[in-house]
PDB file of C-alpha atoms and ligand atoms in Angstrom:
ATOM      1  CA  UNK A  21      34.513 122.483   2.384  1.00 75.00           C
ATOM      2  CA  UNK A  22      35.569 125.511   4.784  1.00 87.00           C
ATOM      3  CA  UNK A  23      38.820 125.797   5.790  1.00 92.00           C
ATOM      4  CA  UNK A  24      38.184 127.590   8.612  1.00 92.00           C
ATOM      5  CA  UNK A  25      39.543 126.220  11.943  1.00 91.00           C
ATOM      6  CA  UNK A  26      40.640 123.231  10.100  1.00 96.00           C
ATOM      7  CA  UNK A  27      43.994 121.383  10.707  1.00 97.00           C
ATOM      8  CA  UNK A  28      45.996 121.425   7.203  1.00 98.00           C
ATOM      9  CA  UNK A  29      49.549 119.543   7.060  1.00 98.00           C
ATOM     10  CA  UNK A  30      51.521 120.897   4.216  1.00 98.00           C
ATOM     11  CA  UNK A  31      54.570 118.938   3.263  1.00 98.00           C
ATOM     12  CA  UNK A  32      57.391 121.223   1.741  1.00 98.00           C
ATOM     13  CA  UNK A  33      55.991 124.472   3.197  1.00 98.00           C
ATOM     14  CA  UNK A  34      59.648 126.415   3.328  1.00 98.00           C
ATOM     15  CA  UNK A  35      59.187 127.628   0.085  1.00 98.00           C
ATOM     16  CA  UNK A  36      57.809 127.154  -3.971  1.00 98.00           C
ATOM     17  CA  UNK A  37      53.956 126.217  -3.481  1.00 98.00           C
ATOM     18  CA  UNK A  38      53.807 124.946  -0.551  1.00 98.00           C
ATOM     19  CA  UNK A  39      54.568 128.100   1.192  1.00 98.00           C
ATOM     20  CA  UNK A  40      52.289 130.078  -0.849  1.00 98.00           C
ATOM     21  CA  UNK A  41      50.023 127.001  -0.605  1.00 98.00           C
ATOM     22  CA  UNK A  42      50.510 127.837   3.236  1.00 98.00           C
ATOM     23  CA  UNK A  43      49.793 131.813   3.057  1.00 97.00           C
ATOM     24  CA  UNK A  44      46.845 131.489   0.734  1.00 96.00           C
ATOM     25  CA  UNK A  45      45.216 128.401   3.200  1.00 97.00           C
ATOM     26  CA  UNK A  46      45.893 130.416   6.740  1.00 96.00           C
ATOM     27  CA  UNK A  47      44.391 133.665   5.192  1.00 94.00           C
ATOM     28  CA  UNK A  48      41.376 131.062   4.239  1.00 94.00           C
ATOM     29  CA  UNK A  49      41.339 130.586   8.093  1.00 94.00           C
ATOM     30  CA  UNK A  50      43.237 127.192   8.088  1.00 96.00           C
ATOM     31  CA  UNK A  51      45.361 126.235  10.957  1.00 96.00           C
ATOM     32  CA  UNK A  52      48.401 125.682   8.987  1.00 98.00           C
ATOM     33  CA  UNK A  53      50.873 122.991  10.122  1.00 98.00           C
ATOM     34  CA  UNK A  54      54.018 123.157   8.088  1.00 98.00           C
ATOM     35  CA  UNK A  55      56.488 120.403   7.305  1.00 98.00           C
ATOM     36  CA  UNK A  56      60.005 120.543   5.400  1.00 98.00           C
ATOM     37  CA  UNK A  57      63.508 120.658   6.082  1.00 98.00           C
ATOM     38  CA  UNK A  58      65.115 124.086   6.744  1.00 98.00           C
ATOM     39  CA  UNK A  59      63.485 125.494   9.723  1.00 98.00           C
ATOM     40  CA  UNK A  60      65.140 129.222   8.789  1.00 98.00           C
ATOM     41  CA  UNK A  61      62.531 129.254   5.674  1.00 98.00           C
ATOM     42  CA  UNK A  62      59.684 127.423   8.172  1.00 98.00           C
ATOM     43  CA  UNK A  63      60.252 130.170  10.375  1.00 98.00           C
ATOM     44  CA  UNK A  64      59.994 132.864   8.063  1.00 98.00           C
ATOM     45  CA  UNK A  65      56.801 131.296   6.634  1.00 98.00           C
ATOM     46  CA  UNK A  66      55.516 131.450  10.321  1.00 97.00           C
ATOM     47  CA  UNK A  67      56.434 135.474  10.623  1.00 97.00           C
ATOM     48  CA  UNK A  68      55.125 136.409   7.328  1.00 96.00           C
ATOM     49  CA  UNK A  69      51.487 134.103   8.107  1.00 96.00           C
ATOM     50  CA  UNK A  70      51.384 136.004  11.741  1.00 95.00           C
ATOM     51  CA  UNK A  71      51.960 139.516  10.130  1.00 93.00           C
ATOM     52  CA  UNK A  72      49.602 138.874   7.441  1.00 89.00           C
ATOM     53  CA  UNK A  73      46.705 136.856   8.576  1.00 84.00           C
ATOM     54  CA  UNK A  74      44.067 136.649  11.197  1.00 86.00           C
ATOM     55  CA  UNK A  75      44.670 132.589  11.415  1.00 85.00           C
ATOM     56  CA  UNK A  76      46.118 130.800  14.396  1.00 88.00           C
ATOM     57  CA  UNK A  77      49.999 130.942  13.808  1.00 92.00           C
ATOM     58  CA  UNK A  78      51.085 128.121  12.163  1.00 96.00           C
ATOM     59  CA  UNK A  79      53.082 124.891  13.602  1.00 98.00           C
ATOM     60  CA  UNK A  80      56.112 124.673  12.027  1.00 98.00           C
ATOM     61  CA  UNK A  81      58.227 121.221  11.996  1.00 98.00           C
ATOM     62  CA  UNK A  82      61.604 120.471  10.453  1.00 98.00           C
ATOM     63  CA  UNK A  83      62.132 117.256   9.541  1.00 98.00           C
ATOM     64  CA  UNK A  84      63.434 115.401   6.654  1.00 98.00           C
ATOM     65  CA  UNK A  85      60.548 113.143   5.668  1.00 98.00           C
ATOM     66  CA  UNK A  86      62.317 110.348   3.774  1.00 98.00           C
ATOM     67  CA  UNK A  87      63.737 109.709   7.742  1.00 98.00           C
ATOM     68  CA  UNK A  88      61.156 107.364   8.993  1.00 97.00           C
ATOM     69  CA  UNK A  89      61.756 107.520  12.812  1.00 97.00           C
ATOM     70  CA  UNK A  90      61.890 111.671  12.766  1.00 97.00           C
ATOM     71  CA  UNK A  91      58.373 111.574  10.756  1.00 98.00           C
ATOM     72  CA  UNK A  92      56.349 109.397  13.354  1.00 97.00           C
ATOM     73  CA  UNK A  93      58.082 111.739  16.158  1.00 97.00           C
ATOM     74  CA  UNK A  94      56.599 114.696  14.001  1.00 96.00           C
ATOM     75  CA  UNK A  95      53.640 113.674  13.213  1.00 94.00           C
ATOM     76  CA  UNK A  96      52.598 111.996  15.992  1.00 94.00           C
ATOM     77  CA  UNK A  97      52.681 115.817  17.950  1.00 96.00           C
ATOM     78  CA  UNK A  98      51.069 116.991  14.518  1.00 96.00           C
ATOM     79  CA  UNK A  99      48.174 114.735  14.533  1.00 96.00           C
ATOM     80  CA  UNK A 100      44.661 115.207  14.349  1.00 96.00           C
ATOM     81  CA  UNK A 101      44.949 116.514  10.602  1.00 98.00           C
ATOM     82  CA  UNK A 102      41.825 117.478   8.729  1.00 98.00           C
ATOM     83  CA  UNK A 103      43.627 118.525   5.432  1.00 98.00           C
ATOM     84  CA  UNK A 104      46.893 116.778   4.294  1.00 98.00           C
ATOM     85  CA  UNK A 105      48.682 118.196   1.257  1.00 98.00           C
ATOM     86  CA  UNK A 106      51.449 116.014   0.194  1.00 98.00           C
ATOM     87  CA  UNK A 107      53.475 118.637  -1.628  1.00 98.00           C
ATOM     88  CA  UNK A 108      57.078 117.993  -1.166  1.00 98.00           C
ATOM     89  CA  UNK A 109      59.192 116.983  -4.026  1.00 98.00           C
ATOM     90  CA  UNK A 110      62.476 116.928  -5.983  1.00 97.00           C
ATOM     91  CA  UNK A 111      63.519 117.138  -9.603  1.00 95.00           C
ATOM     92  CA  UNK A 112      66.897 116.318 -10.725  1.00 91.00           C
ATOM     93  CA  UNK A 113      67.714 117.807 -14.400  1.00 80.00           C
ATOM     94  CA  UNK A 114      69.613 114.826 -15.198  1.00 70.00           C
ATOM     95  CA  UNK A 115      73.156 114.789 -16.562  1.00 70.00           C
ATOM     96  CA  UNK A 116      73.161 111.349 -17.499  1.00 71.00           C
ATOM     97  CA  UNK A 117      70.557 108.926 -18.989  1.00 82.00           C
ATOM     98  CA  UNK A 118      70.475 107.262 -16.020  1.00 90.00           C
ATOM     99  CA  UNK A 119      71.204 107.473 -12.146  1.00 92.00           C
ATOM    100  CA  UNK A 120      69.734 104.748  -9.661  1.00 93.00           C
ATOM    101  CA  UNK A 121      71.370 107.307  -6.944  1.00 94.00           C
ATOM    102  CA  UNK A 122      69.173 110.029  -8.286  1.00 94.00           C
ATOM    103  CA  UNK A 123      66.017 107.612  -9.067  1.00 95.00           C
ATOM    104  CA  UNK A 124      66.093 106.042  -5.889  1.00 97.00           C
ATOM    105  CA  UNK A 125      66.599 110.347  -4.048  1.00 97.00           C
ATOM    106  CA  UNK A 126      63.197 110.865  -5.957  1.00 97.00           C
ATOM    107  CA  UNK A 127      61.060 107.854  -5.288  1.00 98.00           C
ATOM    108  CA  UNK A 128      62.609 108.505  -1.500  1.00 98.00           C
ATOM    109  CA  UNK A 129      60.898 112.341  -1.549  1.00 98.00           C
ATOM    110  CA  UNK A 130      57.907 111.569  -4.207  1.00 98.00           C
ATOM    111  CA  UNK A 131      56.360 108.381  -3.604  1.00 98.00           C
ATOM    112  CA  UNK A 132      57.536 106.552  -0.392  1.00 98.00           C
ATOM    113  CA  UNK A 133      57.420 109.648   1.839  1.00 98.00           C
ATOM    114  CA  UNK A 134      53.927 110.110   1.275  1.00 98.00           C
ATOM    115  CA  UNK A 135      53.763 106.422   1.677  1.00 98.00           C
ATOM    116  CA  UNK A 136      54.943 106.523   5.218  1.00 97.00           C
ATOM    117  CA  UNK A 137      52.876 110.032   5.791  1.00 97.00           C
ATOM    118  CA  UNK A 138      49.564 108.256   4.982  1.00 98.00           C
ATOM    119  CA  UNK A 139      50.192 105.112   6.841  1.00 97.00           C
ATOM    120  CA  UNK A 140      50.699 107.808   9.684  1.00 97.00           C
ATOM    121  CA  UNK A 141      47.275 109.882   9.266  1.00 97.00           C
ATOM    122  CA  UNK A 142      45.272 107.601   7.790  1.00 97.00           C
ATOM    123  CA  UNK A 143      43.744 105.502  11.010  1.00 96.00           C
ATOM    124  CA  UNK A 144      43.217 108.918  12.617  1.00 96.00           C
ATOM    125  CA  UNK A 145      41.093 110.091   9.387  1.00 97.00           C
ATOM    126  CA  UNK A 146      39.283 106.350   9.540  1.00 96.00           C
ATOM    127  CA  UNK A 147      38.527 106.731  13.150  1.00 96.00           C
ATOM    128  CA  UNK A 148      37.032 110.263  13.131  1.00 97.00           C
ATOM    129  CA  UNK A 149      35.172 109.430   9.341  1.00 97.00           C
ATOM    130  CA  UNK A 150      36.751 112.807   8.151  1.00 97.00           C
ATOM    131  CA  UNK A 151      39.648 113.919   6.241  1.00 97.00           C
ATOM    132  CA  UNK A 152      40.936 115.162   2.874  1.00 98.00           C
ATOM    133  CA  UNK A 153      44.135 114.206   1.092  1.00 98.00           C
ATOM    134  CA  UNK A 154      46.237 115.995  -1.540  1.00 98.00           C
ATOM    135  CA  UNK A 155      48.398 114.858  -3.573  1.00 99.00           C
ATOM    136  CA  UNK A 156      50.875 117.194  -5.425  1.00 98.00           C
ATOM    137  CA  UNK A 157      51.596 115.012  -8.497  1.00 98.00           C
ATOM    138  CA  UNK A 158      52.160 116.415 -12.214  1.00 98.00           C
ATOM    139  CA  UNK A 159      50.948 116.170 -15.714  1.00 97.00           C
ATOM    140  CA  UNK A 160      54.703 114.456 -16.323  1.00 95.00           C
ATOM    141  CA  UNK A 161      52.798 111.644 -14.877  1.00 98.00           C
ATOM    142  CA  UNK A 162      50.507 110.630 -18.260  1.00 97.00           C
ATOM    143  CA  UNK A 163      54.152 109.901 -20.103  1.00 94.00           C
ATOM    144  CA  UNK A 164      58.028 109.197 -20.264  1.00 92.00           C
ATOM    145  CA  UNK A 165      59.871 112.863 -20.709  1.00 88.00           C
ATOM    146  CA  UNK A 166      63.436 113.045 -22.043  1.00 86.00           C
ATOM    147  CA  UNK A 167      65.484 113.724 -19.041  1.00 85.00           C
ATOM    148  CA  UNK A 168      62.908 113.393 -16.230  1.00 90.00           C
ATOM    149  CA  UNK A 169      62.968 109.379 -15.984  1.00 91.00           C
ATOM    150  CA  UNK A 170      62.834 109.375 -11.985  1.00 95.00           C
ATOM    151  CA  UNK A 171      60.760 112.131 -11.785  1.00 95.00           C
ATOM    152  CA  UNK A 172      57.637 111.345 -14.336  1.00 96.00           C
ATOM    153  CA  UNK A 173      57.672 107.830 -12.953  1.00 97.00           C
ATOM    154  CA  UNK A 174      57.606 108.687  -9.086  1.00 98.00           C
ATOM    155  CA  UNK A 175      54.569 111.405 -10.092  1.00 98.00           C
ATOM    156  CA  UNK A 176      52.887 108.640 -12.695  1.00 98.00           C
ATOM    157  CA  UNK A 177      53.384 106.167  -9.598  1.00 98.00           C
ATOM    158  CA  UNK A 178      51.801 108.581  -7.371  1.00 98.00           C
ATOM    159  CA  UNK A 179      48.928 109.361  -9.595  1.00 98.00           C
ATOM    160  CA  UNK A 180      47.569 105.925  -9.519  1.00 98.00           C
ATOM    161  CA  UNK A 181      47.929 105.289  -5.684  1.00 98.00           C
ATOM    162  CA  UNK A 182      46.031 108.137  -4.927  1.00 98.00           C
ATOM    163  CA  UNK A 183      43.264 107.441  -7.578  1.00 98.00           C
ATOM    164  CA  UNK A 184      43.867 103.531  -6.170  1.00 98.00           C
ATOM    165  CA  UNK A 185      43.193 105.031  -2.777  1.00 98.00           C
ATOM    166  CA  UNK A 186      39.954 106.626  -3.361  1.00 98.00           C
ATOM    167  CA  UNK A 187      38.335 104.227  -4.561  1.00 98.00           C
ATOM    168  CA  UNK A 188      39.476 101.478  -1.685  1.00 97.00           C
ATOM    169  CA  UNK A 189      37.961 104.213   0.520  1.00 97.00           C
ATOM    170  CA  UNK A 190      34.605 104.694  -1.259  1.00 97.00           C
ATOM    171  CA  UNK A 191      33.898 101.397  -1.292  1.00 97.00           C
ATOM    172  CA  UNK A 192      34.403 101.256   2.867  1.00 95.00           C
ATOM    173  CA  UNK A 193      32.433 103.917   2.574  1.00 96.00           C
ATOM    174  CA  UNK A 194      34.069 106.563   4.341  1.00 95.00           C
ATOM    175  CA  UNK A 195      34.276 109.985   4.249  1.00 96.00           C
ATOM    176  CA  UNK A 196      37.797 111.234   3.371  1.00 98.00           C
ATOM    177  CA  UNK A 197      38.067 112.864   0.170  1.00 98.00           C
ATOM    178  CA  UNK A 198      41.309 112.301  -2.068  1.00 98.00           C
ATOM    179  CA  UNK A 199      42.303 114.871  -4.907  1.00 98.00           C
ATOM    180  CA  UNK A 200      45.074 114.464  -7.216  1.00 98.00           C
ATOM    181  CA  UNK A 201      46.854 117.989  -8.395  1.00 98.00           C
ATOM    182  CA  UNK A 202      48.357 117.633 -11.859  1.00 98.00           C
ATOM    183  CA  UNK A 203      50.272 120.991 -12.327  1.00 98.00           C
ATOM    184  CA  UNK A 204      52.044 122.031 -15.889  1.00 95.00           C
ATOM    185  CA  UNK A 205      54.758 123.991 -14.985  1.00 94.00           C
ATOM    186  CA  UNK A 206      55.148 126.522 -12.151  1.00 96.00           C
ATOM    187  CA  UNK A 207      57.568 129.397 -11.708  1.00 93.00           C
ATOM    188  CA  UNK A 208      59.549 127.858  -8.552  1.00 94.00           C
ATOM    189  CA  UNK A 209      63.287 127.084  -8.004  1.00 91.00           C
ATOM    190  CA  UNK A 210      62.518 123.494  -9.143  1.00 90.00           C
ATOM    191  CA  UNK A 211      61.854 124.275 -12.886  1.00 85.00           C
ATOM    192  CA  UNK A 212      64.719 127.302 -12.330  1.00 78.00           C
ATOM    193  CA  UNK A 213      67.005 124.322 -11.891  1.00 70.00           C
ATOM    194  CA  UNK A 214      65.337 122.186 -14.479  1.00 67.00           C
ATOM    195  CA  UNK A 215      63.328 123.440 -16.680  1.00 63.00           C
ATOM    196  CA  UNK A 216      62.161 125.972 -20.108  1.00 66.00           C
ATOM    197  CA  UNK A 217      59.893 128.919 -18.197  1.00 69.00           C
ATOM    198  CA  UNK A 218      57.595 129.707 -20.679  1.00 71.00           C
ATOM    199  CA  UNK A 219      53.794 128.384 -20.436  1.00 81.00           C
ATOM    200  CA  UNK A 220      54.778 128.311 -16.391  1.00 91.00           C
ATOM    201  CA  UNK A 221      52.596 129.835 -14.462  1.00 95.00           C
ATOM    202  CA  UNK A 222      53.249 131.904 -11.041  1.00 95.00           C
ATOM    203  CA  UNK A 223      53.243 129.699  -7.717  1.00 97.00           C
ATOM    204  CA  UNK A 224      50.137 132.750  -6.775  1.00 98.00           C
ATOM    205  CA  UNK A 225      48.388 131.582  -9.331  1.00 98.00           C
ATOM    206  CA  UNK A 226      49.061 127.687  -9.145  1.00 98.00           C
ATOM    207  CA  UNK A 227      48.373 128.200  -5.388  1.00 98.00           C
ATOM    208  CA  UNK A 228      44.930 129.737  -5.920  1.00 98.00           C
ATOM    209  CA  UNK A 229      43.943 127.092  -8.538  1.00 98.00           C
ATOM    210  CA  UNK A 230      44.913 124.463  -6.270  1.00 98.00           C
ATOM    211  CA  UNK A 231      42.987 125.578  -2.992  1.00 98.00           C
ATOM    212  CA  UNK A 232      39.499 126.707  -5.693  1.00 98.00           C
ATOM    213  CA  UNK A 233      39.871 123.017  -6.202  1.00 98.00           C
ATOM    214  CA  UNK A 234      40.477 121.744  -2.524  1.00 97.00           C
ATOM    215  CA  UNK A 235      37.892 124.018  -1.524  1.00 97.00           C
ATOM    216  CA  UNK A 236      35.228 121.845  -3.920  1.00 97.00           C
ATOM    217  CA  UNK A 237      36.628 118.463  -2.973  1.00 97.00           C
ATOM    218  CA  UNK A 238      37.732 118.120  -6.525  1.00 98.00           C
ATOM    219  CA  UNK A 239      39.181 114.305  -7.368  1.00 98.00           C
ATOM    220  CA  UNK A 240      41.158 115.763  -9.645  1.00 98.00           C
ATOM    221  CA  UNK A 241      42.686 119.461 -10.602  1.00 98.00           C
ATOM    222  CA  UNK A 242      44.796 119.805 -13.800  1.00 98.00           C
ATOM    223  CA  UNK A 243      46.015 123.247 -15.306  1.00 97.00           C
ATOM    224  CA  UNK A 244      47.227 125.035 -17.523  1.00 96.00           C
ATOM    225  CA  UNK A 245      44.479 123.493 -19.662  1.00 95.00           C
ATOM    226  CA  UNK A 246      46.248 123.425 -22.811  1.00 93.00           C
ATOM    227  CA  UNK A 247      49.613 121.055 -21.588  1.00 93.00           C
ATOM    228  CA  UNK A 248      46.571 119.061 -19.865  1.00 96.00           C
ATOM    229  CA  UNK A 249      45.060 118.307 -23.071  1.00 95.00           C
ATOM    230  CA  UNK A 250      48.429 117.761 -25.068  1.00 92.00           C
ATOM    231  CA  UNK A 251      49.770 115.570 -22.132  1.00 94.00           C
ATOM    232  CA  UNK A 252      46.915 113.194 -22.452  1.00 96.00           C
ATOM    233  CA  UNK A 253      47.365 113.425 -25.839  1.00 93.00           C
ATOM    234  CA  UNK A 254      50.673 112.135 -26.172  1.00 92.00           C
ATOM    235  CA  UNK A 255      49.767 109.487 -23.699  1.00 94.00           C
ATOM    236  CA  UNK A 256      47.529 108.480 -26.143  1.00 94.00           C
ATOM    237  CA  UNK A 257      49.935 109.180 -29.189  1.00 91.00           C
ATOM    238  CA  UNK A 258      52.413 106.100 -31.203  1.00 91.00           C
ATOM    239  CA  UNK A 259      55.897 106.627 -28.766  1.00 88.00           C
ATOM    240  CA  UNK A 260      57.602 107.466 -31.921  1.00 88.00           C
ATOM    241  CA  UNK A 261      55.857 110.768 -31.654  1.00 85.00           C
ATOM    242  CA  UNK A 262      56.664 111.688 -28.055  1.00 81.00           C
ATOM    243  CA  UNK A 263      60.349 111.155 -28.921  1.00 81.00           C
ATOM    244  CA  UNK A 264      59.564 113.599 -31.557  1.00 83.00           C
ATOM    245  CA  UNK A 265      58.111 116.402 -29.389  1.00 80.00           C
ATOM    246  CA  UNK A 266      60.373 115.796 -26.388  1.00 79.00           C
ATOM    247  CA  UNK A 267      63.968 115.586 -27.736  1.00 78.00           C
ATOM    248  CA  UNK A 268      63.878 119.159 -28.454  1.00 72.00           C
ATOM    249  CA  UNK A 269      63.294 120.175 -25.139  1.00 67.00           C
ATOM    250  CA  UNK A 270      66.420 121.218 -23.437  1.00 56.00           C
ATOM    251  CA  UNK A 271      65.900 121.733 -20.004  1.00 50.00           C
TER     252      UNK A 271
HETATM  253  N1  NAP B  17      57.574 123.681 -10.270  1.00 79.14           N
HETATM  254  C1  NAP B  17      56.960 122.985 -11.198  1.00 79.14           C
HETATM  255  O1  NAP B  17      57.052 123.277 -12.399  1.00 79.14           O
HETATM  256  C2  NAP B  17      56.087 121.810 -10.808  1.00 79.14           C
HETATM  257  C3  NAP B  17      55.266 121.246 -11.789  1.00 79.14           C
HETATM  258  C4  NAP B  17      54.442 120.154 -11.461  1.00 79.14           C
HETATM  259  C5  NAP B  17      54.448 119.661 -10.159  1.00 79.14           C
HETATM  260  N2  NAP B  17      55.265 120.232  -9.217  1.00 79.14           N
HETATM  261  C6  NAP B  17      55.262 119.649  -7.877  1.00 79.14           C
HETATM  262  O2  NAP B  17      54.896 120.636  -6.929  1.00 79.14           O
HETATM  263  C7  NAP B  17      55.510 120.327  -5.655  1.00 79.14           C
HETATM  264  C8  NAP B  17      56.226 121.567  -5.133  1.00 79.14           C
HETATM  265  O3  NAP B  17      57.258 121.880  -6.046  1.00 79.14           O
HETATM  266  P1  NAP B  17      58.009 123.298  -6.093  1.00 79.14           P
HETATM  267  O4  NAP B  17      58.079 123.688  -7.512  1.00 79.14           O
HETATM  268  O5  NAP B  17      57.409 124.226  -5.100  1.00 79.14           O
HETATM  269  O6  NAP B  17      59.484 122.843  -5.649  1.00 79.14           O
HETATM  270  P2  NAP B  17      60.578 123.543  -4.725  1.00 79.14           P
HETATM  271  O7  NAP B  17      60.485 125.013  -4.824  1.00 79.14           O
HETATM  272  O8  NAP B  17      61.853 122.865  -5.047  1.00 79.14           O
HETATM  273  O9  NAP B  17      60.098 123.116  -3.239  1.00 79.14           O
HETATM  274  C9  NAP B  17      60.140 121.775  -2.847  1.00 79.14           C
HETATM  275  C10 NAP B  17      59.719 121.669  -1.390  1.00 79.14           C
HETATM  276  O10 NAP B  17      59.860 120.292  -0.976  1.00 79.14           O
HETATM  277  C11 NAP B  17      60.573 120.251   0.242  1.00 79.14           C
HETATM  278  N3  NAP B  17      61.334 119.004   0.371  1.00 79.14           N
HETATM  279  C12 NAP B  17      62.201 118.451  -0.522  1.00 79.14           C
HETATM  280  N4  NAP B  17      62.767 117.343  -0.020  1.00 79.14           N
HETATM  281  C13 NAP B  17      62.239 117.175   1.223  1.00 79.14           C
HETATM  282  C14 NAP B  17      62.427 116.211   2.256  1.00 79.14           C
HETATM  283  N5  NAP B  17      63.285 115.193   2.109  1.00 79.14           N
HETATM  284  N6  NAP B  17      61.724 116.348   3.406  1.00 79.14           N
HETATM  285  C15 NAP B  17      60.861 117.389   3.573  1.00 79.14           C
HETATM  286  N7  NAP B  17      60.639 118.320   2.638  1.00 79.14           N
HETATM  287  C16 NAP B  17      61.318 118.221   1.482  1.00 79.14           C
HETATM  288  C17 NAP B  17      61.504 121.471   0.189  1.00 79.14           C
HETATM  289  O11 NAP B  17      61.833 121.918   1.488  1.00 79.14           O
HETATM  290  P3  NAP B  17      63.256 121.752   2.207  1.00 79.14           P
HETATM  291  O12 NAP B  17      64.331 121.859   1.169  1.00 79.14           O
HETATM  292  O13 NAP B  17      63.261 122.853   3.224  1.00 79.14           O
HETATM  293  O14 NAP B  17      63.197 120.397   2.849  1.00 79.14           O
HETATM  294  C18 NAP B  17      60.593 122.503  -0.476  1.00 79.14           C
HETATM  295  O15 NAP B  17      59.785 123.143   0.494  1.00 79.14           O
HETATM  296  C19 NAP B  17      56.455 119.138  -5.911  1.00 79.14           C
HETATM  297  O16 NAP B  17      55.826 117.933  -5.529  1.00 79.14           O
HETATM  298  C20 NAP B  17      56.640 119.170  -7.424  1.00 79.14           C
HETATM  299  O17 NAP B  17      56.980 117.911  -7.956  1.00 79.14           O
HETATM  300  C21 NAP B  17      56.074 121.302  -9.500  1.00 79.14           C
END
């Protein structure tokens, strides 16, 4: 895959990876068309991309996706897209052991977001054969964490409709590649808010793992190795024992 003069829609753009996500695909040569909520950051993105790169300047569109009338407005002017990245997301630390409020705020941003997204671009994708979609999920998808109920089940949720989606479309046989990201942790105000730093890696680095991956139509890209191995691992493990590891953790 070359990204060159290629549409790519990143969701959640202002800032964390999906702004470096942005910066690293327009200096690839991607036409970058950038979606999340504060326009300020959007517009900064949009400087910083026409300083730095030789790419088209990006589109930039705020809008708050979990608003379903202000997303078809959006990306109805966005469409066609070649690349979508479905990156936006929210992690609450929670207080409690329990919030539906805060559940229901993630599987808003997480899960049905992209729902509505993809029920957007995909008859464009279908009609033209062509098309690649991301999905930004996370190794807290392979278990239950201590603290993160919302979160690991909106990602675990999202792991299997994109892997569920891939294979409905091979077997209609067309041509739109789906890869599943399954980042550790990254150095981003997210896991500032909610999470221990060490074994994160930068959002440079996570960005340039991500688009190696994209680049190769990867179905699935998982890193840092080690957490990918122990995560499968303790999906794998008696529950007991993931109580054990994960009640020290004190995010
Ligand atoms: N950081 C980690 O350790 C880590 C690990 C594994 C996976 N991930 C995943 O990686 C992705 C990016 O995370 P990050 O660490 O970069 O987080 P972040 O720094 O908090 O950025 C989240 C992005 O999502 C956007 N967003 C949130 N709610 C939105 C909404 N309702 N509508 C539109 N955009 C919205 C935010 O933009 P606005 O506020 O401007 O709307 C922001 O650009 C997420 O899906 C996250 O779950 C992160």
């Amino acid at each position: 895959l070359e990204l060159k003069g290629r549409r790519i829609l990143i969701s959640g753009a202002s800032r964390g990876l999906g702004r470096e996500l942005a910066l690293q695909c327009s200096r690839a040569g991607g036409e970058v068309i950038a979606v999340a909520r504060n326009e300020k950051d959007l517009e900064s993105l949009k400087r910083e991309i026409e300083a730095t790169s030789e790419a088209p300047a990006p589109e930039i569109y705020p809008c708050d996706l979990t608003d379903p009338e202000k997303t078809v407005e959006v990306l109805g002017r966005a469409l066609p897209i070649d690349v979508a990245v479905f990156n936006a997301g929210v992690k609450y630390g929670e207080d409690g052991f329990f919030s539906s409020k805060r559940i229901l705020e993630t599987m808003e941003v997480n899960l049905l977001a992209v729902v509505r997204t993809l029920n957007l671009l995909l008859p464009s994708m279908m009609e033209r054969n062509s098309g690649h979609l991301v999905f930004i999920s996370s190794l807290g998808g392979y278990h239950g964490m201590i603290r993160a109920n919302g979160y690991n089940a909106s990602k675990a949720a999202l792991s299997i409709l994109a892997d569920s989606l891939r294979m409905d479309l091979l077997s209609s046989g067309k041509n739109i590649a789906v890869t599943v990201v399954k980042p550790g942790l990254i150095q981003t105000e997210m896991l500032a808010s909610t999470g221990p730093r060490f074994l994160a890696v930068s959002k440079e680095k996570a960005a340039r793992i991500i688009l190696k991956g994209i680049l190769k139509e990867k179905e699935e890209i998982a890193f840092p190795k080690p957490m990918h191995l122990l995560s499968i691992a303790v999906s794998l493990l008696p529950k007991r024992w993931g109580w054990r590891l994960f009640r020290r953790v004190k995010p």
